[in-house]
């Protein structure tokens, strides 16, 4: 190497040496700072995190005791399962409940022989509803007026029950007859053994007497209407201890009377109110509506359109210029009465709602029933192992109806809960219920705030997800109510709110 080259090489080393030393020093300092940052992050005080979940403002929310209802309305004839579901399939995803209204004789043609065990078409119809995610509802009527067959089974007559033959030659029972009451009570006991299951059945009409099962034009041997009401409601209530019961809120002078229904069905047995005259301007007057509203929110309301066979019979044309105007009146009645449910009804009616008034269908989807939302949740981003976890949470209901958690058949089983969830397995490692938060109190327009303080002392150190849910306390605290929010959801139903560290 010549001198110039040696000098340039040595000079380069001389120039680079302090730079390398400086860089080395910077690197060492950066390492120290990074370690300090990590230490600070792990030891700093907890900071509050506030979450405001994004609302689902358009989607179908399927929940117990609410939503659009499809009907198998067996007054004209009992539908064939395959044809029925073929026609309802385009619309079934918008509904929550499948309501079956049929005569007692359809379910028990001979004593002890039940359709749910032996009649394939009935079983297929039921299974079709369950396969589509619909819950069941029932009305069983005993009076033959309007029915496609004698409503009370012949074996009841053979057993000695007294009754009357109508103009069509069909026998109808005196509903205060002791033999009739004994046989119908036995049937209800068998029926409830199959269907007193809230996982499958949403509600049962707990009356079924009189014309169309609505409790009017009662046929009696004597005059003890009040005694008949106490018998029928008490029998249903004794058998359906876990499923909601409804009563047709009929003001007819030939029925039970509204004061009696208030005292017995609503007061003693916790029935919900059902009404089938929505949209009828000259009969369903404002005073009737105000009486129903006076029970809200303690008693939910289930609505039913007064008009049926919308395309083939067009009875609505007597009262309205267009079908849309009739359906709009029905919807307005439902919303003003805080309706939890409303009927799409039989296939031709369902198709008419969707073809003539899809906007009205959508409006009840987003406003009917209850839509529960955790509007704001505040929690610490970390807690010490065994330390306190404090969660402030505010809820609202954007639907016109109410979650009827206060009914005796449910007995406040739905509860607000929070959970720490392992993000790798989605397993709940800790959960707690806030007993102060009562969903049946939440109505449209309100904000309901609570603070829960718990000590998850058995939770190992680590990073977790904080989840919330409304759980069913009778089903091992399983999440049971779909919330109207768009947050990520675990397979078991917990809505993810964010991250939390346990140290």
Short mmCIF file of C-alpha atoms in Angstrom, two decimals:
data_model
loop_
_atom_site.label_atom_id
_atom_site.label_comp_id
_atom_site.label_asym_id
_atom_site.label_seq_id
_atom_site.Cartn_x
_atom_site.Cartn_y
_atom_site.Cartn_z
CA UNK A 1 0.00 0.00 0.00
CA UNK A 2 1.52 3.39 -0.97
CA UNK A 3 1.60 6.32 1.45
CA UNK A 4 -1.33 8.19 -0.02
CA UNK A 5 -3.50 5.13 0.14
CA UNK A 6 -2.41 4.40 3.68
CA UNK A 7 -3.18 7.94 4.66
CA UNK A 8 -6.64 7.87 3.11
CA UNK A 9 -7.41 4.54 4.78
CA UNK A 10 -6.18 5.68 8.12
CA UNK A 11 -7.96 9.00 7.74
CA UNK A 12 -11.20 7.25 6.92
CA UNK A 13 -10.87 5.15 10.02
CA UNK A 14 -10.08 8.25 12.02
CA UNK A 15 -13.14 10.05 10.71
CA UNK A 16 -15.51 7.09 11.12
CA UNK A 17 -14.33 6.11 14.58
CA UNK A 18 -16.11 8.87 16.53
CA UNK A 19 -19.22 8.37 14.43
CA UNK A 20 -19.24 4.68 15.25
CA UNK A 21 -18.63 5.46 18.89
CA UNK A 22 -21.47 7.96 18.85
CA UNK A 23 -23.78 5.53 17.17
CA UNK A 24 -22.79 2.89 19.67
CA UNK A 25 -23.60 5.28 22.45
CA UNK A 26 -26.97 6.14 20.93
CA UNK A 27 -27.78 2.49 20.59
CA UNK A 28 -26.98 1.86 24.23
CA UNK A 29 -29.05 4.85 25.32
CA UNK A 30 -32.00 3.68 23.12
CA UNK A 31 -31.92 0.26 24.74
CA UNK A 32 -32.16 1.81 28.18
CA UNK A 33 -35.03 4.07 27.09
CA UNK A 34 -36.95 1.17 25.58
CA UNK A 35 -36.63 -0.80 28.79
CA UNK A 36 -37.76 2.19 30.77
CA UNK A 37 -40.74 2.66 28.46
CA UNK A 38 -41.77 -0.95 28.93
CA UNK A 39 -41.38 -0.69 32.68
CA UNK A 40 -43.44 2.49 32.72
CA UNK A 41 -46.14 0.92 30.62
CA UNK A 42 -46.43 -2.03 32.95
CA UNK A 43 -46.36 -0.06 36.20
CA UNK A 44 -48.28 3.09 35.34
CA UNK A 45 -51.66 3.80 36.88
CA UNK A 46 -54.74 2.40 35.18
CA UNK A 47 -56.49 4.65 32.74
CA UNK A 48 -60.23 4.64 32.13
CA UNK A 49 -61.47 3.46 28.77
CA UNK A 50 -64.88 4.66 27.56
CA UNK A 51 -66.64 2.66 24.87
CA UNK A 52 -69.74 3.75 22.93
CA UNK A 53 -70.75 0.76 20.80
CA UNK A 54 -72.00 1.41 17.30
CA UNK A 55 -75.74 0.83 17.08
CA UNK A 56 -77.38 -1.56 14.66
CA UNK A 57 -80.10 0.72 13.34
CA UNK A 58 -81.47 -1.40 10.51
CA UNK A 59 -81.04 -5.13 11.15
CA UNK A 60 -83.55 -7.72 12.31
CA UNK A 61 -82.95 -8.37 16.01
CA UNK A 62 -84.49 -11.68 17.05
CA UNK A 63 -85.30 -11.85 20.73
CA UNK A 64 -87.91 -13.43 23.01
CA UNK A 65 -91.34 -11.80 23.12
CA UNK A 66 -90.91 -9.44 20.19
CA UNK A 67 -90.86 -9.07 16.43
CA UNK A 68 -92.92 -9.88 13.36
CA UNK A 69 -95.09 -13.00 13.58
CA UNK A 70 -95.98 -15.57 10.91
CA UNK A 71 -99.30 -17.42 11.33
CA UNK A 72 -100.74 -20.82 10.68
CA UNK A 73 -104.28 -19.55 11.16
CA UNK A 74 -106.46 -22.64 11.18
CA UNK A 75 -109.94 -21.21 10.80
CA UNK A 76 -110.27 -21.95 7.07
CA UNK A 77 -108.09 -25.07 7.03
CA UNK A 78 -104.91 -26.36 8.56
CA UNK A 79 -101.95 -25.69 6.22
CA UNK A 80 -99.76 -28.34 4.64
CA UNK A 81 -96.23 -27.93 5.95
CA UNK A 82 -94.25 -28.08 2.69
CA UNK A 83 -96.50 -25.67 0.79
CA UNK A 84 -96.69 -23.34 3.75
CA UNK A 85 -92.95 -22.99 4.21
CA UNK A 86 -92.31 -22.74 0.48
CA UNK A 87 -94.54 -19.66 0.41
CA UNK A 88 -93.20 -18.10 3.63
CA UNK A 89 -89.51 -18.77 3.03
CA UNK A 90 -88.77 -15.46 1.27
CA UNK A 91 -89.97 -13.60 4.38
CA UNK A 92 -89.25 -15.85 7.35
CA UNK A 93 -85.91 -14.19 8.05
CA UNK A 94 -87.73 -10.97 8.98
CA UNK A 95 -89.92 -12.69 11.58
CA UNK A 96 -89.22 -14.01 15.07
CA UNK A 97 -92.31 -16.05 15.99
CA UNK A 98 -94.52 -18.68 14.35
CA UNK A 99 -98.05 -18.50 15.78
CA UNK A 100 -100.38 -21.50 15.41
CA UNK A 101 -104.08 -20.92 16.03
CA UNK A 102 -106.03 -24.15 15.81
CA UNK A 103 -108.92 -26.14 17.34
CA UNK A 104 -108.43 -28.46 20.27
CA UNK A 105 -109.70 -31.34 18.10
CA UNK A 106 -106.75 -30.86 15.74
CA UNK A 107 -104.31 -31.46 18.58
CA UNK A 108 -106.24 -34.27 20.35
CA UNK A 109 -108.69 -35.94 17.96
CA UNK A 110 -109.20 -38.81 20.41
CA UNK A 111 -108.42 -38.83 24.09
CA UNK A 112 -104.72 -39.12 24.78
CA UNK A 113 -103.72 -39.10 21.09
CA UNK A 114 -101.72 -35.93 20.44
CA UNK A 115 -100.75 -34.31 17.15
CA UNK A 116 -97.23 -33.54 18.37
CA UNK A 117 -96.66 -37.27 18.69
CA UNK A 118 -98.66 -38.81 15.84
CA UNK A 119 -99.56 -36.28 13.13
CA UNK A 120 -96.68 -35.92 10.67
CA UNK A 121 -97.90 -32.73 9.00
CA UNK A 122 -98.20 -30.96 12.34
CA UNK A 123 -94.72 -32.11 13.32
CA UNK A 124 -93.32 -30.97 9.96
CA UNK A 125 -94.96 -27.57 10.33
CA UNK A 126 -93.43 -27.14 13.78
CA UNK A 127 -90.02 -28.36 12.69
CA UNK A 128 -90.11 -26.00 9.74
CA UNK A 129 -90.46 -23.07 12.11
CA UNK A 130 -87.65 -24.24 14.38
CA UNK A 131 -85.37 -24.88 11.41
CA UNK A 132 -85.87 -21.23 10.40
CA UNK A 133 -84.98 -19.91 13.82
CA UNK A 134 -88.55 -19.05 14.79
CA UNK A 135 -90.03 -19.61 18.21
CA UNK A 136 -93.53 -21.03 18.56
CA UNK A 137 -96.74 -19.52 19.90
CA UNK A 138 -100.19 -21.09 20.24
CA UNK A 139 -103.87 -20.38 20.61
CA UNK A 140 -106.12 -23.41 21.10
CA UNK A 141 -109.82 -22.69 20.67
CA UNK A 142 -112.78 -24.84 21.69
CA UNK A 143 -115.74 -23.06 20.06
CA UNK A 144 -116.54 -24.17 16.51
CA UNK A 145 -117.70 -20.82 15.11
CA UNK A 146 -115.44 -19.93 12.21
CA UNK A 147 -113.60 -23.25 12.44
CA UNK A 148 -113.08 -25.69 9.56
CA UNK A 149 -114.06 -28.56 11.87
CA UNK A 150 -115.74 -29.12 15.22
CA UNK A 151 -113.34 -27.53 17.65
CA UNK A 152 -113.91 -29.64 20.76
CA UNK A 153 -113.12 -33.37 20.37
CA UNK A 154 -116.04 -35.79 20.19
CA UNK A 155 -114.78 -37.77 23.17
CA UNK A 156 -115.73 -34.83 25.42
CA UNK A 157 -119.37 -35.19 24.35
CA UNK A 158 -119.20 -38.93 24.93
CA UNK A 159 -117.92 -38.28 28.44
CA UNK A 160 -121.12 -36.40 29.23
CA UNK A 161 -120.23 -32.74 28.74
CA UNK A 162 -123.13 -30.44 27.97
CA UNK A 163 -123.13 -28.07 25.03
CA UNK A 164 -125.07 -26.59 22.16
CA UNK A 165 -125.19 -27.36 18.43
CA UNK A 166 -124.66 -24.34 16.18
CA UNK A 167 -126.24 -23.50 12.82
CA UNK A 168 -123.57 -25.54 11.03
CA UNK A 169 -124.41 -28.65 13.04
CA UNK A 170 -121.24 -28.45 15.12
CA UNK A 171 -121.28 -28.98 18.85
CA UNK A 172 -119.91 -26.33 21.19
CA UNK A 173 -119.30 -26.79 24.92
CA UNK A 174 -120.73 -24.85 27.79
CA UNK A 175 -117.46 -23.62 29.20
CA UNK A 176 -118.67 -23.79 32.81
CA UNK A 177 -119.56 -27.47 32.45
CA UNK A 178 -117.53 -29.57 34.87
CA UNK A 179 -116.86 -32.43 32.45
CA UNK A 180 -115.61 -30.03 29.77
CA UNK A 181 -113.37 -28.28 32.29
CA UNK A 182 -111.97 -31.57 33.54
CA UNK A 183 -111.13 -32.81 30.03
CA UNK A 184 -109.68 -29.53 28.83
CA UNK A 185 -107.58 -29.24 32.00
CA UNK A 186 -106.17 -32.72 31.37
CA UNK A 187 -105.36 -31.80 27.80
CA UNK A 188 -103.59 -28.58 28.88
CA UNK A 189 -101.50 -30.59 31.30
CA UNK A 190 -100.33 -32.85 28.47
CA UNK A 191 -99.83 -29.91 26.12
CA UNK A 192 -97.70 -28.08 28.68
CA UNK A 193 -95.62 -31.18 29.31
CA UNK A 194 -94.50 -30.80 25.69
CA UNK A 195 -94.45 -27.03 25.25
CA UNK A 196 -93.73 -25.39 28.61
CA UNK A 197 -90.26 -24.67 27.25
CA UNK A 198 -89.12 -21.07 26.68
CA UNK A 199 -86.27 -22.26 24.48
CA UNK A 200 -88.89 -23.36 21.93
CA UNK A 201 -92.13 -21.51 22.77
CA UNK A 202 -92.44 -17.74 22.95
CA UNK A 203 -95.97 -17.42 24.32
CA UNK A 204 -99.31 -19.18 24.64
CA UNK A 205 -102.75 -17.55 24.56
CA UNK A 206 -104.04 -18.53 27.96
CA UNK A 207 -107.75 -18.42 27.20
CA UNK A 208 -109.10 -19.98 23.98
CA UNK A 209 -112.76 -19.89 25.07
CA UNK A 210 -115.62 -18.27 23.19
CA UNK A 211 -115.85 -17.25 19.55
CA UNK A 212 -112.51 -17.56 17.76
CA UNK A 213 -110.90 -18.25 21.14
CA UNK A 214 -111.13 -14.57 22.00
CA UNK A 215 -113.20 -14.87 25.16
CA UNK A 216 -116.41 -13.31 23.80
CA UNK A 217 -119.87 -14.78 23.21
CA UNK A 218 -119.19 -17.33 25.91
CA UNK A 219 -121.61 -20.24 26.08
CA UNK A 220 -122.58 -20.91 29.71
CA UNK A 221 -124.93 -23.10 31.71
CA UNK A 222 -125.00 -20.56 34.51
CA UNK A 223 -123.86 -16.96 34.94
CA UNK A 224 -120.53 -17.27 36.78
CA UNK A 225 -118.32 -15.65 34.14
CA UNK A 226 -115.80 -14.62 36.79
CA UNK A 227 -115.49 -18.23 37.98
CA UNK A 228 -114.81 -19.42 34.42
CA UNK A 229 -112.11 -16.76 34.02
CA UNK A 230 -110.45 -17.84 37.25
CA UNK A 231 -110.55 -21.47 36.15
CA UNK A 232 -109.14 -20.99 32.65
CA UNK A 233 -106.40 -18.51 33.59
CA UNK A 234 -105.46 -20.47 36.69
CA UNK A 235 -105.22 -23.72 34.73
CA UNK A 236 -102.99 -22.18 32.07
CA UNK A 237 -100.84 -20.48 34.71
CA UNK A 238 -100.41 -23.71 36.69
CA UNK A 239 -99.22 -25.54 33.60
CA UNK A 240 -97.21 -22.87 31.78
CA UNK A 241 -94.85 -21.79 34.50
CA UNK A 242 -91.93 -20.82 32.23
CA UNK A 243 -93.66 -19.54 29.07
CA UNK A 244 -95.42 -16.17 28.79
CA UNK A 245 -99.21 -16.19 28.67
CA UNK A 246 -101.46 -13.79 26.78
CA UNK A 247 -105.10 -12.80 27.00
CA UNK A 248 -107.29 -11.27 24.31
CA UNK A 249 -108.18 -7.86 25.76
CA UNK A 250 -111.78 -7.88 24.57
CA UNK A 251 -114.26 -5.25 25.75
CA UNK A 252 -117.29 -7.24 24.52
CA UNK A 253 -120.20 -7.43 26.97
CA UNK A 254 -120.50 -11.14 26.12
CA UNK A 255 -116.99 -11.87 27.44
CA UNK A 256 -115.08 -11.71 30.70
CA UNK A 257 -114.94 -7.93 31.07
CA UNK A 258 -111.82 -5.78 31.12
CA UNK A 259 -111.93 -5.13 34.87
CA UNK A 260 -112.00 -8.87 35.57
CA UNK A 261 -109.13 -9.46 33.13
CA UNK A 262 -107.11 -6.69 34.77
CA UNK A 263 -107.62 -8.24 38.20
CA UNK A 264 -107.21 -11.92 37.35
CA UNK A 265 -105.28 -12.49 34.11
CA UNK A 266 -102.99 -9.46 34.34
CA UNK A 267 -102.92 -8.98 38.10
CA UNK A 268 -102.83 -12.51 39.52
CA UNK A 269 -101.13 -14.43 36.71
CA UNK A 270 -98.98 -11.86 34.93
CA UNK A 271 -100.51 -12.23 31.47
CA UNK A 272 -99.51 -10.00 28.57
CA UNK A 273 -102.19 -8.08 26.63
CA UNK A 274 -103.16 -9.24 23.13
CA UNK A 275 -105.46 -7.26 20.85
CA UNK A 276 -106.62 -8.20 17.36
CA UNK A 277 -108.40 -5.03 16.16
CA UNK A 278 -105.45 -2.88 15.17
CA UNK A 279 -106.36 -0.58 12.30
CA UNK A 280 -110.14 -0.78 12.74
CA UNK A 281 -111.19 2.88 13.04
CA UNK A 282 -114.79 2.62 14.25
CA UNK A 283 -114.34 -0.14 16.85
CA UNK A 284 -110.85 0.30 18.27
CA UNK A 285 -111.32 3.80 19.66
CA UNK A 286 -108.90 6.06 21.52
CA UNK A 287 -110.34 5.21 24.95
CA UNK A 288 -109.59 1.52 24.31
CA UNK A 289 -106.05 2.39 23.30
CA UNK A 290 -105.49 4.59 26.32
CA UNK A 291 -106.54 1.78 28.64
CA UNK A 292 -103.97 -0.51 27.06
CA UNK A 293 -101.28 2.18 27.25
CA UNK A 294 -102.03 2.69 30.95
CA UNK A 295 -100.59 -0.77 31.66
CA UNK A 296 -97.25 -0.02 29.97
CA UNK A 297 -94.45 -0.80 30.72
CA UNK A 298 -95.53 -3.25 33.41
CA UNK A 299 -97.61 -5.22 30.91
CA UNK A 300 -96.33 -5.62 27.33
CA UNK A 301 -98.66 -5.44 24.35
CA UNK A 302 -98.92 -7.93 21.48
CA UNK A 303 -100.72 -6.51 18.45
CA UNK A 304 -102.68 -8.15 15.66
CA UNK A 305 -103.99 -6.68 12.41
CA UNK A 306 -107.78 -6.65 12.19
CA UNK A 307 -107.59 -7.42 8.47
CA UNK A 308 -106.66 -10.79 6.99
CA UNK A 309 -106.74 -12.39 3.55
CA UNK A 310 -105.55 -9.01 2.37
CA UNK A 311 -105.47 -9.90 -1.30
CA UNK A 312 -108.35 -12.35 -1.75
CA UNK A 313 -111.00 -10.81 0.51
CA UNK A 314 -109.92 -7.16 0.71
CA UNK A 315 -112.12 -6.31 3.69
CA UNK A 316 -109.81 -3.40 4.35
CA UNK A 317 -111.38 -1.65 1.33
CA UNK A 318 -114.50 -0.93 3.42
CA UNK A 319 -112.44 1.37 5.64
CA UNK A 320 -109.50 2.63 3.56
CA UNK A 321 -108.88 3.78 -0.01
CA UNK A 322 -105.72 1.71 -0.42
CA UNK A 323 -104.16 -1.34 1.15
CA UNK A 324 -101.11 0.75 2.04
CA UNK A 325 -103.31 3.16 4.01
CA UNK A 326 -104.84 0.24 5.93
CA UNK A 327 -101.46 -1.28 6.76
CA UNK A 328 -100.11 2.12 7.78
CA UNK A 329 -103.02 2.53 10.20
CA UNK A 330 -102.28 -0.91 11.65
CA UNK A 331 -98.61 -0.03 12.10
CA UNK A 332 -99.42 3.33 13.68
CA UNK A 333 -101.72 1.63 16.20
CA UNK A 334 -98.98 -0.88 17.00
CA UNK A 335 -96.31 1.75 17.57
CA UNK A 336 -98.57 4.03 19.62
CA UNK A 337 -99.47 1.08 21.87
CA UNK A 338 -95.82 0.06 22.43
CA UNK A 339 -96.35 -3.23 20.61
CA UNK A 340 -93.80 -5.97 21.10
CA UNK A 341 -95.23 -8.05 18.25
CA UNK A 342 -97.27 -7.60 15.07
CA UNK A 343 -98.52 -10.11 12.53
CA UNK A 344 -97.37 -10.66 8.99
CA UNK A 345 -99.85 -13.50 9.28
CA UNK A 346 -100.66 -16.13 6.65
CA UNK A 347 -98.72 -16.43 3.37
CA UNK A 348 -100.92 -14.18 1.22
CA UNK A 349 -100.88 -11.48 3.90
CA UNK A 350 -97.13 -11.72 4.38
CA UNK A 351 -96.61 -11.31 0.65
CA UNK A 352 -98.93 -8.28 0.64
CA UNK A 353 -97.00 -6.55 3.43
CA UNK A 354 -93.72 -7.01 1.58
CA UNK A 355 -95.02 -6.12 -1.88
CA UNK A 356 -97.25 -3.19 -0.92
CA UNK A 357 -95.55 -1.75 2.16
CA UNK A 358 -91.93 -2.89 2.57
CA UNK A 359 -91.10 0.41 4.28
CA UNK A 360 -93.71 -0.34 6.96
CA UNK A 361 -92.26 -3.81 7.47
CA UNK A 362 -88.83 -2.25 7.96
CA UNK A 363 -90.18 0.38 10.34
CA UNK A 364 -91.56 -2.26 12.68
CA UNK A 365 -88.30 -4.19 12.43
CA UNK A 366 -86.37 -1.21 13.80
CA UNK A 367 -89.00 0.28 16.12
CA UNK A 368 -91.23 -2.59 17.23
CA UNK A 369 -90.47 -4.52 20.40
CA UNK A 370 -87.28 -3.65 22.26
CA UNK A 371 -83.78 -2.88 20.95
CA UNK A 372 -81.39 -2.82 23.88
CA UNK A 373 -78.09 -0.96 23.59
CA UNK A 374 -75.19 -0.45 26.00
CA UNK A 375 -74.86 3.23 25.15
CA UNK A 376 -71.65 3.80 27.12
CA UNK A 377 -69.32 1.64 29.21
CA UNK A 378 -66.33 2.95 31.18
CA UNK A 379 -63.78 0.59 32.70
CA UNK A 380 -60.05 0.59 33.64
CA UNK A 381 -57.61 -0.65 31.03
CA UNK A 382 -55.81 -2.66 33.75
CA UNK A 383 -56.38 -3.97 37.24
CA UNK A 384 -54.14 -5.58 39.80
CA UNK A 385 -54.51 -9.29 40.31
CA UNK A 386 -57.19 -9.64 42.97
CA UNK A 387 -57.97 -5.94 42.78
CA UNK A 388 -61.25 -4.17 42.11
CA UNK A 389 -62.80 -3.88 38.68
CA UNK A 390 -65.28 -1.01 38.44
CA UNK A 391 -67.53 -0.75 35.41
CA UNK A 392 -69.85 2.19 34.82
CA UNK A 393 -72.48 1.34 32.23
CA UNK A 394 -75.44 3.14 30.67
CA UNK A 395 -78.19 1.43 28.67
CA UNK A 396 -81.03 2.50 26.43
CA UNK A 397 -83.92 0.96 24.51
CA UNK A 398 -84.66 2.37 21.05
CA UNK A 399 -87.77 0.21 20.50
CA UNK A 400 -91.30 1.17 21.49
CA UNK A 401 -91.83 -2.03 23.50
CA UNK A 402 -90.28 -3.58 26.58
CA UNK A 403 -88.42 -6.74 27.59
CA UNK A 404 -91.04 -8.32 29.91
CA UNK A 405 -88.51 -9.64 32.39
CA UNK A 406 -90.90 -8.84 35.25
CA UNK A 407 -93.52 -11.42 34.24
CA UNK A 408 -93.79 -14.29 36.76
CA UNK A 409 -93.03 -16.93 34.12
CA UNK A 410 -89.63 -15.28 33.59
CA UNK A 411 -89.16 -13.98 37.15
CA UNK A 412 -86.35 -11.55 36.27
CA UNK A 413 -84.20 -14.25 34.72
CA UNK A 414 -82.51 -11.89 32.25
CA UNK A 415 -79.64 -9.96 33.83
CA UNK A 416 -76.87 -7.62 32.72
CA UNK A 417 -73.46 -9.26 33.00
CA UNK A 418 -69.81 -8.56 32.21
CA UNK A 419 -67.01 -11.05 31.60
CA UNK A 420 -63.25 -11.32 31.24
CA UNK A 421 -62.60 -13.46 28.19
CA UNK A 422 -59.41 -15.25 27.13
CA UNK A 423 -58.80 -13.87 23.60
CA UNK A 424 -57.12 -17.07 22.41
CA UNK A 425 -59.87 -19.50 23.42
CA UNK A 426 -62.92 -17.23 23.91
CA UNK A 427 -63.37 -18.89 27.29
CA UNK A 428 -64.89 -16.81 30.07
CA UNK A 429 -62.46 -16.75 32.97
CA UNK A 430 -64.59 -14.49 35.16
CA UNK A 431 -68.11 -13.08 34.96
CA UNK A 432 -70.30 -10.94 37.17
CA UNK A 433 -73.95 -9.89 37.14
CA UNK A 434 -75.12 -6.40 37.98
CA UNK A 435 -78.29 -7.07 39.94
CA UNK A 436 -79.19 -3.39 40.02
CA UNK A 437 -79.61 -3.18 36.24
CA UNK A 438 -83.17 -4.28 35.39
CA UNK A 439 -83.97 -4.54 31.66
CA UNK A 440 -87.75 -4.48 32.14
CA UNK A 441 -87.38 -0.88 33.36
CA UNK A 442 -85.86 0.32 30.08
CA UNK A 443 -88.22 2.14 27.75
CA UNK A 444 -87.72 4.32 24.71
CA UNK A 445 -86.22 7.72 25.44
CA UNK A 446 -84.58 6.82 28.76
CA UNK A 447 -80.94 6.46 29.81
CA UNK A 448 -80.28 3.94 32.59
CA UNK A 449 -76.93 4.14 34.38
CA UNK A 450 -75.32 1.76 36.87
CA UNK A 451 -71.94 1.08 38.47
CA UNK A 452 -70.69 -2.43 39.11
CA UNK A 453 -67.69 -3.11 41.38
CA UNK A 454 -66.33 -6.65 41.52
CA UNK A 455 -63.11 -8.41 42.55
CA UNK A 456 -61.95 -11.01 39.98
CA UNK A 457 -59.38 -12.42 42.43
CA UNK A 458 -59.13 -15.86 40.82
CA UNK A 459 -58.11 -14.56 37.39
CA UNK A 460 -54.47 -15.24 36.38
CA UNK A 461 -52.32 -12.35 35.20
CA UNK A 462 -52.63 -11.72 31.48
CA UNK A 463 -54.40 -9.82 28.73
CA UNK A 464 -58.14 -10.30 28.36
CA UNK A 465 -61.15 -9.00 26.47
CA UNK A 466 -63.96 -7.34 28.40
CA UNK A 467 -67.37 -8.58 27.24
CA UNK A 468 -70.94 -7.71 28.07
CA UNK A 469 -74.23 -9.57 27.64
CA UNK A 470 -77.73 -9.96 28.95
CA UNK A 471 -77.69 -13.48 30.27
CA UNK A 472 -80.35 -16.03 31.22
CA UNK A 473 -79.78 -16.87 34.86
CA UNK A 474 -81.82 -20.08 34.50
CA UNK A 475 -79.47 -21.36 31.78
CA UNK A 476 -76.07 -21.22 33.51
CA UNK A 477 -75.76 -17.48 32.83
CA UNK A 478 -75.63 -18.01 29.07
CA UNK A 479 -75.94 -14.84 26.93
CA UNK A 480 -79.56 -14.82 25.79
CA UNK A 481 -80.64 -11.41 24.46
CA UNK A 482 -79.33 -10.05 21.17
CA UNK A 483 -78.22 -6.45 21.58
CA UNK A 484 -78.71 -3.84 18.86
CA UNK A 485 -75.00 -3.15 18.43
CA UNK A 486 -72.40 -4.05 15.80
CA UNK A 487 -69.55 -5.08 18.12
CA UNK A 488 -67.67 -8.31 17.62
CA UNK A 489 -69.38 -11.22 19.32
CA UNK A 490 -67.97 -14.48 20.66
CA UNK A 491 -69.46 -17.78 19.61
CA UNK A 492 -71.14 -18.02 23.01
CA UNK A 493 -72.78 -14.61 22.64
CA UNK A 494 -70.60 -12.13 24.57
CA UNK A 495 -70.15 -8.73 22.93
CA UNK A 496 -66.53 -7.56 23.00
CA UNK A 497 -66.00 -4.07 24.42
CA UNK A 498 -62.20 -3.86 24.48
CA UNK A 499 -58.93 -4.98 26.10
CA UNK A 500 -58.09 -5.20 29.78
CA UNK A 501 -54.84 -6.24 31.50
CA UNK A 502 -54.67 -8.16 34.77
CA UNK A 503 -51.31 -7.81 36.56
#
